[in-house]
């Protein structure tokens, strides 16, 4: 199986060369077809997809919307203020490699020597990885090229609009939901259950489907005018139903497959570690740290943890004092934390180190008035060689979706659909776990959807969701919650693609002469 794995890896690398990431050759298709005969062959192919997800950037723009009070990075400030001098560039080649691998799984799963139920299981994984890749690209680059299962050697392949790409991904996610088993029913080719929740299952597929539907529904305001003829309420309904399939009931009773961790402290010490009852889909990093070039690596968990938790490394590994917090490039003021997490909210101390002690005004000279993030605490150091004792990595998995996220997404769907009582019930599930004050209609002037947004901001503060949450909630949120550049930008800039990254120019110089830079970036490049 190891030999097949590397054969497939080589095949995919040839299939999607850096010269032209969108050409598929019949010869390579024959190679793939002849490579799949048994369950073990197909399992190697799906694990190849999983390894690609592990290595791919989870998102690129999150720093543009993370909650911060002080930024000491000019590049980050330029990005957050839509300054085109920052040249936000990205390479989607490896996303297309994942799509090529997923397409091969979908196309050839039915030919392996296995019962149809097992063929469907692998095909469902292929649809999941395909949908995941397109969703990631739609959020990073907006418009992109859709590569069908039977792509040919056609040279000119223009991009599809982001709405078309997301709709394509929605169809794939629906197939994944249909074909995949629940997590507790997942078994590998030898009949063994998974060790971590890094294997696609029905719950993960529903989480992906819910996010896709919510994205297309909420982002209609910046779709091209000729692409706005769809029913966003139907999408909110589908997203709500997908969330309910994960949660287990209309009223939030646990399904038995997923359950909330008992406390916010358990979220930090158990959920983020992986394989928890709250986790829905995650990427396993242990024992892969030596394979992925992780520090500092924008493709791994370390990019999430590193931004907010560098101070821990400086204090624990290099023996500096607590005043190191003032040297960090991204900071949150203690006063902001105190406002977001009033006394009694258990997230106050789970998410921030000794908050009440270190926020005391008498320590302002040491702290600079800033809070010490503490969500990612466990560090590992090098154990041999010249770097022995130096920082190696943060010891956590990357959690894509957890149950608290899904409760709050369903609350947003329900608020959009004027199911306010049900939305409040979901919101209060998360507040009750945190020992926070339950919802009061006077909050935020009675704006329930904004209360849900602010709860997501708090609950998921270190989980890279806020930028996309803001965009999904509409133009008013973008102008209110993001930086000055977004507040002043005309709506046409949103339509033209200012939310997204630009493609590296050399990707536009390949054999696919149909590729173009998006309209907003084309003004500056």
Short mmCIF file of C-alpha atoms in Angstrom, two decimals:
data_model
loop_
_atom_site.label_atom_id
_atom_site.label_comp_id
_atom_site.label_asym_id
_atom_site.label_seq_id
_atom_site.Cartn_x
_atom_site.Cartn_y
_atom_site.Cartn_z
CA UNK A 1 0.00 0.00 0.00
CA UNK A 2 2.89 2.35 0.73
CA UNK A 3 4.17 1.76 -2.81
CA UNK A 4 0.74 2.62 -4.25
CA UNK A 5 0.56 5.72 -2.07
CA UNK A 6 3.73 7.14 -3.54
CA UNK A 7 2.77 6.02 -7.03
CA UNK A 8 -0.47 7.98 -6.67
CA UNK A 9 1.40 10.96 -5.24
CA UNK A 10 3.73 10.98 -8.24
CA UNK A 11 0.77 10.59 -10.59
CA UNK A 12 -1.04 13.52 -9.05
CA UNK A 13 2.10 15.65 -9.23
CA UNK A 14 2.35 14.91 -12.94
CA UNK A 15 -1.40 15.30 -13.39
CA UNK A 16 -1.31 18.82 -12.01
CA UNK A 17 2.10 20.25 -12.83
CA UNK A 18 3.17 23.71 -11.73
CA UNK A 19 3.32 24.64 -15.41
CA UNK A 20 -0.41 24.13 -15.82
CA UNK A 21 -2.48 23.16 -12.81
CA UNK A 22 -5.58 22.51 -14.89
CA UNK A 23 -4.61 20.03 -17.66
CA UNK A 24 -5.57 16.38 -17.26
CA UNK A 25 -3.98 13.81 -19.56
CA UNK A 26 -5.63 10.55 -20.69
CA UNK A 27 -2.39 8.70 -19.95
CA UNK A 28 -2.55 9.68 -16.31
CA UNK A 29 -6.21 8.64 -16.17
CA UNK A 30 -5.20 5.17 -17.33
CA UNK A 31 -2.51 5.05 -14.63
CA UNK A 32 -5.09 5.89 -11.99
CA UNK A 33 -7.61 3.39 -13.34
CA UNK A 34 -5.11 0.54 -13.24
CA UNK A 35 -4.02 1.50 -9.74
CA UNK A 36 -7.33 0.87 -7.98
CA UNK A 37 -8.23 -2.76 -7.42
CA UNK A 38 -8.76 -3.37 -3.71
CA UNK A 39 -10.00 -1.57 -0.62
CA UNK A 40 -6.42 -1.07 0.49
CA UNK A 41 -5.70 0.70 -2.79
CA UNK A 42 -8.66 3.02 -2.34
CA UNK A 43 -7.78 3.62 1.30
CA UNK A 44 -4.30 4.71 0.25
CA UNK A 45 -5.89 7.15 -2.19
CA UNK A 46 -8.16 8.69 0.44
CA UNK A 47 -5.29 8.97 2.93
CA UNK A 48 -3.37 10.81 0.23
CA UNK A 49 -6.25 13.30 0.16
CA UNK A 50 -6.10 13.59 3.96
CA UNK A 51 -2.36 14.27 3.86
CA UNK A 52 -2.95 17.04 1.31
CA UNK A 53 -5.56 18.67 3.54
CA UNK A 54 -3.05 18.51 6.39
CA UNK A 55 -0.47 20.39 4.34
CA UNK A 56 -2.75 22.95 2.69
CA UNK A 57 -3.34 26.44 4.06
CA UNK A 58 -6.56 26.30 6.07
CA UNK A 59 -7.22 29.92 5.17
CA UNK A 60 -5.14 32.91 4.19
CA UNK A 61 -7.20 35.96 5.13
CA UNK A 62 -8.02 35.23 8.77
CA UNK A 63 -5.52 37.80 10.07
CA UNK A 64 -7.62 40.43 8.28
CA UNK A 65 -10.54 39.85 10.62
CA UNK A 66 -9.21 38.38 13.87
CA UNK A 67 -10.23 40.30 16.96
CA UNK A 68 -7.23 42.41 18.01
CA UNK A 69 -6.66 45.80 19.64
CA UNK A 70 -3.04 46.41 18.72
CA UNK A 71 -1.08 45.37 15.64
CA UNK A 72 2.65 45.95 15.23
CA UNK A 73 2.91 44.46 11.74
CA UNK A 74 2.76 46.86 8.80
CA UNK A 75 1.95 44.02 6.42
CA UNK A 76 -1.03 42.98 8.54
CA UNK A 77 -2.19 46.57 8.82
CA UNK A 78 -1.96 46.96 5.04
CA UNK A 79 -4.00 43.81 4.52
CA UNK A 80 -6.64 44.81 7.04
CA UNK A 81 -6.95 48.25 5.42
CA UNK A 82 -7.19 46.90 1.86
CA UNK A 83 -3.93 48.54 0.86
CA UNK A 84 -3.04 46.87 -2.46
CA UNK A 85 0.65 47.49 -1.83
CA UNK A 86 0.52 44.39 0.40
CA UNK A 87 -0.04 42.24 -2.72
CA UNK A 88 -1.93 39.42 -1.06
CA UNK A 89 -0.89 36.56 -3.33
CA UNK A 90 -1.71 32.85 -3.23
CA UNK A 91 -1.00 29.68 -5.19
CA UNK A 92 -3.91 27.31 -5.72
CA UNK A 93 -1.85 24.55 -7.41
CA UNK A 94 -1.98 22.27 -4.37
CA UNK A 95 -5.73 22.72 -4.00
CA UNK A 96 -6.09 21.43 -7.54
CA UNK A 97 -3.85 18.51 -6.71
CA UNK A 98 -6.31 17.66 -3.94
CA UNK A 99 -9.21 18.01 -6.37
CA UNK A 100 -7.42 15.73 -8.84
CA UNK A 101 -6.95 13.10 -6.15
CA UNK A 102 -10.56 13.42 -4.96
CA UNK A 103 -11.86 13.19 -8.53
CA UNK A 104 -9.88 9.99 -9.05
CA UNK A 105 -11.38 8.47 -5.89
CA UNK A 106 -14.91 9.37 -7.02
CA UNK A 107 -14.34 8.12 -10.54
CA UNK A 108 -12.76 4.76 -9.71
CA UNK A 109 -14.30 3.78 -6.37
CA UNK A 110 -16.92 1.62 -8.08
CA UNK A 111 -14.32 -0.59 -9.76
CA UNK A 112 -12.62 -1.93 -6.63
CA UNK A 113 -13.30 -5.47 -5.42
CA UNK A 114 -15.51 -4.64 -2.43
CA UNK A 115 -19.19 -4.54 -1.46
CA UNK A 116 -21.13 -1.53 -2.78
CA UNK A 117 -21.43 -0.13 0.75
CA UNK A 118 -17.64 0.10 0.96
CA UNK A 119 -17.38 1.59 -2.53
CA UNK A 120 -19.90 4.24 -1.52
CA UNK A 121 -17.90 4.98 1.62
CA UNK A 122 -14.75 5.78 -0.38
CA UNK A 123 -16.72 7.68 -3.00
CA UNK A 124 -18.27 9.76 -0.20
CA UNK A 125 -14.79 10.63 1.04
CA UNK A 126 -13.87 11.73 -2.47
CA UNK A 127 -16.89 14.03 -2.64
CA UNK A 128 -16.05 15.44 0.80
CA UNK A 129 -12.46 16.30 -0.15
CA UNK A 130 -13.58 17.74 -3.48
CA UNK A 131 -16.18 19.96 -1.81
CA UNK A 132 -13.71 21.00 0.90
CA UNK A 133 -11.13 22.07 -1.68
CA UNK A 134 -13.59 24.12 -3.73
CA UNK A 135 -14.96 25.80 -0.60
CA UNK A 136 -11.45 26.70 0.53
CA UNK A 137 -10.64 28.16 -2.89
CA UNK A 138 -13.93 30.06 -3.09
CA UNK A 139 -13.17 31.71 0.25
CA UNK A 140 -9.53 32.44 -0.61
CA UNK A 141 -9.72 33.41 -4.30
CA UNK A 142 -13.44 33.74 -5.05
CA UNK A 143 -13.83 32.79 -8.70
CA UNK A 144 -11.88 29.70 -9.77
CA UNK A 145 -11.87 26.93 -12.38
CA UNK A 146 -14.13 23.91 -11.91
CA UNK A 147 -12.40 20.71 -13.03
CA UNK A 148 -14.95 18.02 -13.85
CA UNK A 149 -14.41 14.30 -13.32
CA UNK A 150 -13.83 13.87 -17.06
CA UNK A 151 -11.69 16.94 -17.70
CA UNK A 152 -9.96 16.85 -21.07
CA UNK A 153 -6.99 18.58 -22.64
CA UNK A 154 -8.90 21.74 -23.47
CA UNK A 155 -6.46 24.61 -23.15
CA UNK A 156 -8.80 27.51 -22.44
CA UNK A 157 -10.66 27.06 -19.20
CA UNK A 158 -11.96 30.34 -17.75
CA UNK A 159 -12.85 30.70 -14.11
CA UNK A 160 -16.39 30.14 -12.86
CA UNK A 161 -17.93 32.70 -10.52
CA UNK A 162 -17.64 31.99 -6.81
CA UNK A 163 -21.39 31.39 -6.66
CA UNK A 164 -21.09 28.64 -9.28
CA UNK A 165 -18.08 27.14 -7.51
CA UNK A 166 -19.88 27.07 -4.16
CA UNK A 167 -22.99 25.54 -5.77
CA UNK A 168 -20.80 22.83 -7.30
CA UNK A 169 -19.29 22.21 -3.86
CA UNK A 170 -22.77 22.08 -2.31
CA UNK A 171 -23.77 19.32 -4.72
CA UNK A 172 -20.63 17.38 -3.81
CA UNK A 173 -21.23 17.90 -0.08
CA UNK A 174 -24.78 16.59 -0.46
CA UNK A 175 -23.38 13.45 -2.05
CA UNK A 176 -20.88 13.11 0.79
CA UNK A 177 -23.72 13.37 3.33
CA UNK A 178 -25.68 10.72 1.42
CA UNK A 179 -22.83 8.25 1.09
CA UNK A 180 -20.82 8.58 4.30
CA UNK A 181 -21.64 6.80 7.57
CA UNK A 182 -21.86 8.46 10.97
CA UNK A 183 -18.53 8.73 12.74
CA UNK A 184 -19.27 5.87 15.14
CA UNK A 185 -19.89 3.60 12.14
CA UNK A 186 -16.68 4.47 10.25
CA UNK A 187 -14.31 1.54 9.73
CA UNK A 188 -11.13 1.19 7.69
CA UNK A 189 -10.37 -1.60 5.23
CA UNK A 190 -9.39 -3.90 8.11
CA UNK A 191 -12.52 -3.16 10.15
CA UNK A 192 -10.84 -0.80 12.65
CA UNK A 193 -12.47 2.41 13.91
CA UNK A 194 -10.54 5.68 13.37
CA UNK A 195 -8.21 6.94 16.07
CA UNK A 196 -8.96 10.60 15.37
CA UNK A 197 -11.74 12.59 13.76
CA UNK A 198 -9.62 13.27 10.70
CA UNK A 199 -11.65 10.86 8.55
CA UNK A 200 -14.64 12.21 6.62
CA UNK A 201 -17.97 11.01 7.98
CA UNK A 202 -21.60 12.10 7.79
CA UNK A 203 -21.18 14.66 10.59
CA UNK A 204 -18.16 16.26 8.91
CA UNK A 205 -20.00 16.31 5.57
CA UNK A 206 -23.02 17.99 7.19
CA UNK A 207 -20.75 20.60 8.81
CA UNK A 208 -19.21 21.32 5.41
CA UNK A 209 -22.65 21.44 3.74
CA UNK A 210 -23.99 23.82 6.41
CA UNK A 211 -21.06 26.19 5.97
CA UNK A 212 -21.31 26.09 2.18
CA UNK A 213 -25.04 26.86 2.19
CA UNK A 214 -24.60 29.64 4.76
CA UNK A 215 -21.73 31.16 2.75
CA UNK A 216 -23.71 31.29 -0.49
CA UNK A 217 -26.82 32.58 1.29
CA UNK A 218 -25.08 35.25 3.36
CA UNK A 219 -22.72 36.46 0.63
CA UNK A 220 -25.37 37.13 -2.01
CA UNK A 221 -24.78 40.88 -1.61
CA UNK A 222 -21.43 40.69 -3.44
CA UNK A 223 -22.38 38.12 -6.08
CA UNK A 224 -22.31 39.28 -9.68
CA UNK A 225 -25.68 40.85 -10.57
CA UNK A 226 -26.51 38.05 -13.02
CA UNK A 227 -25.68 35.45 -10.34
CA UNK A 228 -28.09 36.70 -7.66
CA UNK A 229 -31.18 34.81 -8.83
CA UNK A 230 -31.19 32.21 -6.08
CA UNK A 231 -33.29 31.70 -2.96
CA UNK A 232 -31.10 32.43 0.06
CA UNK A 233 -33.86 31.37 2.46
CA UNK A 234 -33.83 27.88 0.99
CA UNK A 235 -30.09 27.78 1.62
CA UNK A 236 -30.54 28.94 5.23
CA UNK A 237 -33.11 26.17 5.67
CA UNK A 238 -30.70 23.59 4.29
CA UNK A 239 -27.88 24.87 6.48
CA UNK A 240 -30.13 24.69 9.54
CA UNK A 241 -31.14 21.12 8.68
CA UNK A 242 -27.49 20.09 8.24
CA UNK A 243 -26.66 21.57 11.66
CA UNK A 244 -29.62 19.76 13.21
CA UNK A 245 -28.40 16.47 11.74
CA UNK A 246 -25.17 16.99 13.69
CA UNK A 247 -26.70 18.29 16.91
CA UNK A 248 -29.28 15.56 17.00
CA UNK A 249 -32.66 17.23 17.45
CA UNK A 250 -34.63 20.40 16.90
CA UNK A 251 -34.26 21.33 20.56
CA UNK A 252 -30.59 20.53 20.90
CA UNK A 253 -30.63 17.21 22.74
CA UNK A 254 -27.29 15.51 22.01
CA UNK A 255 -27.27 12.96 19.21
CA UNK A 256 -24.94 10.53 20.97
CA UNK A 257 -22.32 11.03 18.24
CA UNK A 258 -21.34 14.54 19.32
CA UNK A 259 -21.65 16.20 22.73
CA UNK A 260 -20.36 19.46 24.12
CA UNK A 261 -17.38 19.32 26.44
CA UNK A 262 -18.36 20.06 30.02
CA UNK A 263 -16.53 23.38 30.42
CA UNK A 264 -14.50 25.92 28.43
CA UNK A 265 -11.41 24.58 30.21
CA UNK A 266 -12.20 21.18 28.71
CA UNK A 267 -12.39 22.81 25.28
CA UNK A 268 -8.79 23.93 25.70
CA UNK A 269 -7.39 20.81 27.36
CA UNK A 270 -9.44 18.13 25.59
CA UNK A 271 -11.22 19.35 22.46
CA UNK A 272 -8.20 21.15 20.99
CA UNK A 273 -6.12 18.06 21.70
CA UNK A 274 -8.30 16.05 19.35
CA UNK A 275 -10.68 13.10 19.28
CA UNK A 276 -13.11 14.68 21.73
CA UNK A 277 -16.87 14.27 21.86
CA UNK A 278 -17.21 17.91 20.75
CA UNK A 279 -14.91 17.67 17.76
CA UNK A 280 -16.56 17.03 14.39
CA UNK A 281 -13.69 17.22 11.90
CA UNK A 282 -10.04 17.86 12.63
CA UNK A 283 -6.62 17.42 11.16
CA UNK A 284 -4.27 15.20 13.11
CA UNK A 285 -0.79 16.68 13.46
CA UNK A 286 0.73 14.21 15.90
CA UNK A 287 2.86 12.31 14.86
CA UNK A 288 3.33 14.24 11.61
CA UNK A 289 5.25 17.25 12.90
CA UNK A 290 8.51 16.09 11.36
CA UNK A 291 6.85 15.85 7.93
CA UNK A 292 5.16 19.20 7.45
CA UNK A 293 7.75 21.92 8.02
CA UNK A 294 5.67 23.39 10.77
CA UNK A 295 7.50 26.34 12.32
CA UNK A 296 6.51 28.94 11.55
CA UNK A 297 4.28 27.50 8.83
CA UNK A 298 1.14 29.13 7.51
CA UNK A 299 -0.22 25.72 6.52
CA UNK A 300 -0.45 24.27 10.02
CA UNK A 301 -2.01 24.79 13.40
CA UNK A 302 1.12 26.67 14.43
CA UNK A 303 0.04 29.67 12.33
CA UNK A 304 -3.16 29.83 14.41
CA UNK A 305 -1.40 29.31 17.74
CA UNK A 306 1.77 31.23 16.94
CA UNK A 307 0.13 34.62 16.42
CA UNK A 308 -1.50 34.73 19.83
CA UNK A 309 0.76 32.53 21.91
CA UNK A 310 4.32 33.48 21.03
CA UNK A 311 4.65 34.95 24.52
CA UNK A 312 4.30 31.44 26.02
CA UNK A 313 7.27 30.28 24.00
CA UNK A 314 9.33 33.26 25.13
CA UNK A 315 8.46 32.75 28.81
CA UNK A 316 8.47 28.96 29.08
CA UNK A 317 11.28 28.11 26.68
CA UNK A 318 13.57 31.12 26.74
CA UNK A 319 12.99 32.32 30.31
CA UNK A 320 11.87 35.87 29.59
CA UNK A 321 9.60 37.75 31.98
CA UNK A 322 5.89 38.40 31.59
CA UNK A 323 6.66 41.83 30.17
CA UNK A 324 7.36 40.03 26.89
CA UNK A 325 3.65 40.47 26.10
CA UNK A 326 4.31 44.08 25.10
CA UNK A 327 6.64 42.90 22.32
CA UNK A 328 4.03 40.76 20.59
CA UNK A 329 2.75 41.93 17.21
CA UNK A 330 -0.90 41.06 17.83
CA UNK A 331 -2.50 42.01 21.15
CA UNK A 332 -5.85 42.16 22.92
CA UNK A 333 -6.37 44.65 25.73
CA UNK A 334 -7.40 43.42 29.15
CA UNK A 335 -10.24 45.94 29.09
CA UNK A 336 -11.59 44.28 25.92
CA UNK A 337 -11.45 40.85 27.52
CA UNK A 338 -13.19 42.18 30.62
CA UNK A 339 -15.96 43.60 28.46
CA UNK A 340 -16.32 40.48 26.29
CA UNK A 341 -16.13 37.97 29.13
CA UNK A 342 -17.66 39.52 32.28
CA UNK A 343 -16.74 38.05 35.65
CA UNK A 344 -18.30 34.61 35.98
CA UNK A 345 -17.89 33.68 32.30
CA UNK A 346 -15.62 30.63 32.49
CA UNK A 347 -13.99 31.47 29.16
CA UNK A 348 -12.37 34.47 30.83
CA UNK A 349 -9.85 32.27 32.65
CA UNK A 350 -9.83 29.32 30.25
CA UNK A 351 -8.86 31.48 27.28
CA UNK A 352 -6.60 33.98 29.07
CA UNK A 353 -3.77 33.34 31.53
CA UNK A 354 -4.50 34.37 35.13
CA UNK A 355 -6.69 37.13 33.80
CA UNK A 356 -7.88 38.76 37.03
CA UNK A 357 -4.35 38.84 38.44
CA UNK A 358 -2.58 40.13 35.35
CA UNK A 359 -5.25 42.67 34.45
CA UNK A 360 -4.81 44.46 37.77
CA UNK A 361 -3.84 48.10 37.12
CA UNK A 362 -0.85 47.74 39.44
CA UNK A 363 0.73 45.40 36.84
CA UNK A 364 0.11 47.70 33.90
CA UNK A 365 3.79 48.56 33.68
CA UNK A 366 4.55 44.87 33.15
CA UNK A 367 1.61 43.92 30.94
CA UNK A 368 1.11 47.15 29.05
CA UNK A 369 -2.58 46.62 29.75
CA UNK A 370 -2.74 43.56 27.49
CA UNK A 371 -4.19 40.12 28.15
CA UNK A 372 -2.23 36.87 27.81
CA UNK A 373 -3.97 34.40 25.45
CA UNK A 374 -3.86 30.89 26.84
CA UNK A 375 -5.94 28.71 24.53
CA UNK A 376 -2.91 26.93 23.05
CA UNK A 377 -0.57 26.21 25.96
CA UNK A 378 1.25 22.96 25.43
CA UNK A 379 4.60 23.32 23.74
CA UNK A 380 7.08 20.74 22.56
CA UNK A 381 10.81 21.36 22.21
CA UNK A 382 13.53 19.84 20.10
CA UNK A 383 15.07 16.90 21.92
CA UNK A 384 18.31 16.36 20.03
CA UNK A 385 20.91 18.05 17.87
CA UNK A 386 22.06 21.65 17.94
CA UNK A 387 18.49 22.87 18.48
CA UNK A 388 17.80 20.71 21.55
CA UNK A 389 15.62 22.63 23.99
CA UNK A 390 14.34 25.12 21.41
CA UNK A 391 10.69 25.48 20.42
CA UNK A 392 9.39 22.80 18.06
CA UNK A 393 5.58 23.01 17.90
CA UNK A 394 2.33 23.52 19.74
CA UNK A 395 0.94 20.14 20.72
CA UNK A 396 -2.60 20.32 19.30
CA UNK A 397 -4.66 19.14 16.38
CA UNK A 398 -6.36 21.58 14.03
CA UNK A 399 -10.09 21.56 14.72
CA UNK A 400 -12.08 22.59 11.67
CA UNK A 401 -15.52 22.29 13.23
CA UNK A 402 -16.68 21.57 16.73
CA UNK A 403 -20.17 21.28 18.13
CA UNK A 404 -20.24 24.75 19.74
CA UNK A 405 -19.53 26.25 16.32
CA UNK A 406 -22.46 24.29 14.84
CA UNK A 407 -24.86 25.37 17.60
CA UNK A 408 -24.02 29.00 16.91
CA UNK A 409 -24.20 28.57 13.15
CA UNK A 410 -27.64 27.03 13.55
CA UNK A 411 -28.62 29.94 15.78
CA UNK A 412 -27.61 32.31 12.98
CA UNK A 413 -29.61 30.30 10.43
CA UNK A 414 -32.66 30.40 12.69
CA UNK A 415 -32.35 34.13 13.30
CA UNK A 416 -32.18 34.65 9.54
CA UNK A 417 -35.35 32.59 9.19
CA UNK A 418 -37.16 34.48 12.00
CA UNK A 419 -37.16 31.39 14.22
CA UNK A 420 -36.09 33.56 17.09
CA UNK A 421 -37.05 31.37 20.04
CA UNK A 422 -35.14 28.44 18.61
CA UNK A 423 -32.18 30.69 17.82
CA UNK A 424 -32.12 31.97 21.41
CA UNK A 425 -32.23 28.39 22.71
CA UNK A 426 -29.13 27.52 20.67
CA UNK A 427 -27.34 30.67 21.80
CA UNK A 428 -28.11 29.88 25.42
CA UNK A 429 -26.73 26.34 25.15
CA UNK A 430 -23.28 27.84 24.58
CA UNK A 431 -23.68 30.57 27.18
CA UNK A 432 -24.88 28.10 29.77
CA UNK A 433 -21.81 25.92 29.22
CA UNK A 434 -19.65 29.01 29.81
CA UNK A 435 -21.67 30.07 32.88
CA UNK A 436 -22.39 33.31 31.03
CA UNK A 437 -25.52 35.41 31.36
CA UNK A 438 -28.35 33.99 29.28
CA UNK A 439 -29.75 36.02 26.40
CA UNK A 440 -31.65 39.18 27.26
CA UNK A 441 -33.75 40.87 24.54
CA UNK A 442 -32.23 44.22 25.48
CA UNK A 443 -28.79 43.14 24.25
CA UNK A 444 -27.43 45.12 21.29
CA UNK A 445 -30.67 47.02 20.96
CA UNK A 446 -32.64 43.82 20.46
CA UNK A 447 -30.55 42.68 17.49
CA UNK A 448 -30.53 38.90 18.02
CA UNK A 449 -28.41 38.10 14.98
CA UNK A 450 -25.72 40.52 16.16
CA UNK A 451 -25.80 38.91 19.61
CA UNK A 452 -25.18 35.55 17.92
CA UNK A 453 -22.32 37.04 15.88
CA UNK A 454 -20.74 38.46 19.05
CA UNK A 455 -21.12 35.09 20.77
CA UNK A 456 -19.27 33.41 17.89
CA UNK A 457 -16.62 36.12 18.22
CA UNK A 458 -16.17 35.17 21.89
CA UNK A 459 -16.51 31.39 21.73
CA UNK A 460 -14.28 31.02 18.67
CA UNK A 461 -11.95 33.94 19.34
CA UNK A 462 -8.76 31.98 18.56
CA UNK A 463 -10.19 29.72 15.85
CA UNK A 464 -9.88 31.79 12.67
CA UNK A 465 -13.59 32.15 11.92
CA UNK A 466 -14.24 35.86 12.46
CA UNK A 467 -13.19 37.21 9.04
CA UNK A 468 -15.53 34.84 7.25
CA UNK A 469 -18.28 35.32 9.85
CA UNK A 470 -18.18 39.06 9.21
CA UNK A 471 -18.34 38.69 5.43
CA UNK A 472 -21.15 36.12 5.63
CA UNK A 473 -23.23 38.46 7.78
CA UNK A 474 -23.40 41.17 5.16
CA UNK A 475 -22.26 44.60 4.03
CA UNK A 476 -23.23 46.36 7.26
CA UNK A 477 -21.13 43.94 9.31
CA UNK A 478 -18.15 44.36 6.98
CA UNK A 479 -18.23 48.12 7.42
CA UNK A 480 -18.76 47.92 11.19
CA UNK A 481 -16.51 45.01 12.17
CA UNK A 482 -13.53 45.11 9.81
CA UNK A 483 -10.90 47.81 9.46
CA UNK A 484 -11.13 51.24 7.90
CA UNK A 485 -10.30 50.12 4.39
CA UNK A 486 -13.38 47.90 4.31
CA UNK A 487 -15.56 50.55 5.94
CA UNK A 488 -14.76 53.05 3.18
CA UNK A 489 -14.76 50.68 0.20
CA UNK A 490 -17.71 50.93 -2.20
CA UNK A 491 -19.94 47.89 -2.62
CA UNK A 492 -18.52 47.44 -6.13
CA UNK A 493 -15.11 46.66 -4.58
CA UNK A 494 -16.71 43.75 -2.72
CA UNK A 495 -18.29 42.53 -5.98
CA UNK A 496 -14.98 42.93 -7.81
CA UNK A 497 -13.13 40.72 -5.32
CA UNK A 498 -11.37 42.79 -2.64
CA UNK A 499 -12.22 40.13 -0.01
CA UNK A 500 -9.99 37.62 -1.79
CA UNK A 501 -6.37 36.94 -2.51
CA UNK A 502 -4.80 37.50 -5.92
CA UNK A 503 -3.30 34.65 -7.92
CA UNK A 504 0.45 34.57 -8.28
CA UNK A 505 1.13 36.17 -11.69
CA UNK A 506 3.03 33.12 -12.96
CA UNK A 507 -0.18 31.05 -12.63
CA UNK A 508 -1.66 33.31 -15.31
CA UNK A 509 1.20 32.57 -17.69
CA UNK A 510 0.58 28.84 -18.11
CA UNK A 511 -1.12 27.01 -20.93
CA UNK A 512 -4.61 27.84 -19.67
CA UNK A 513 -5.00 31.13 -21.50
CA UNK A 514 -8.51 31.53 -20.12
CA UNK A 515 -7.32 32.52 -16.64
CA UNK A 516 -7.62 36.13 -15.52
CA UNK A 517 -6.85 37.97 -12.29
CA UNK A 518 -9.97 39.10 -10.43
CA UNK A 519 -11.25 42.56 -11.29
CA UNK A 520 -10.20 44.28 -8.05
CA UNK A 521 -6.63 43.03 -8.12
CA UNK A 522 -6.30 43.57 -11.86
CA UNK A 523 -6.34 47.32 -11.18
CA UNK A 524 -3.09 47.08 -9.24
CA UNK A 525 -1.10 44.30 -10.91
#
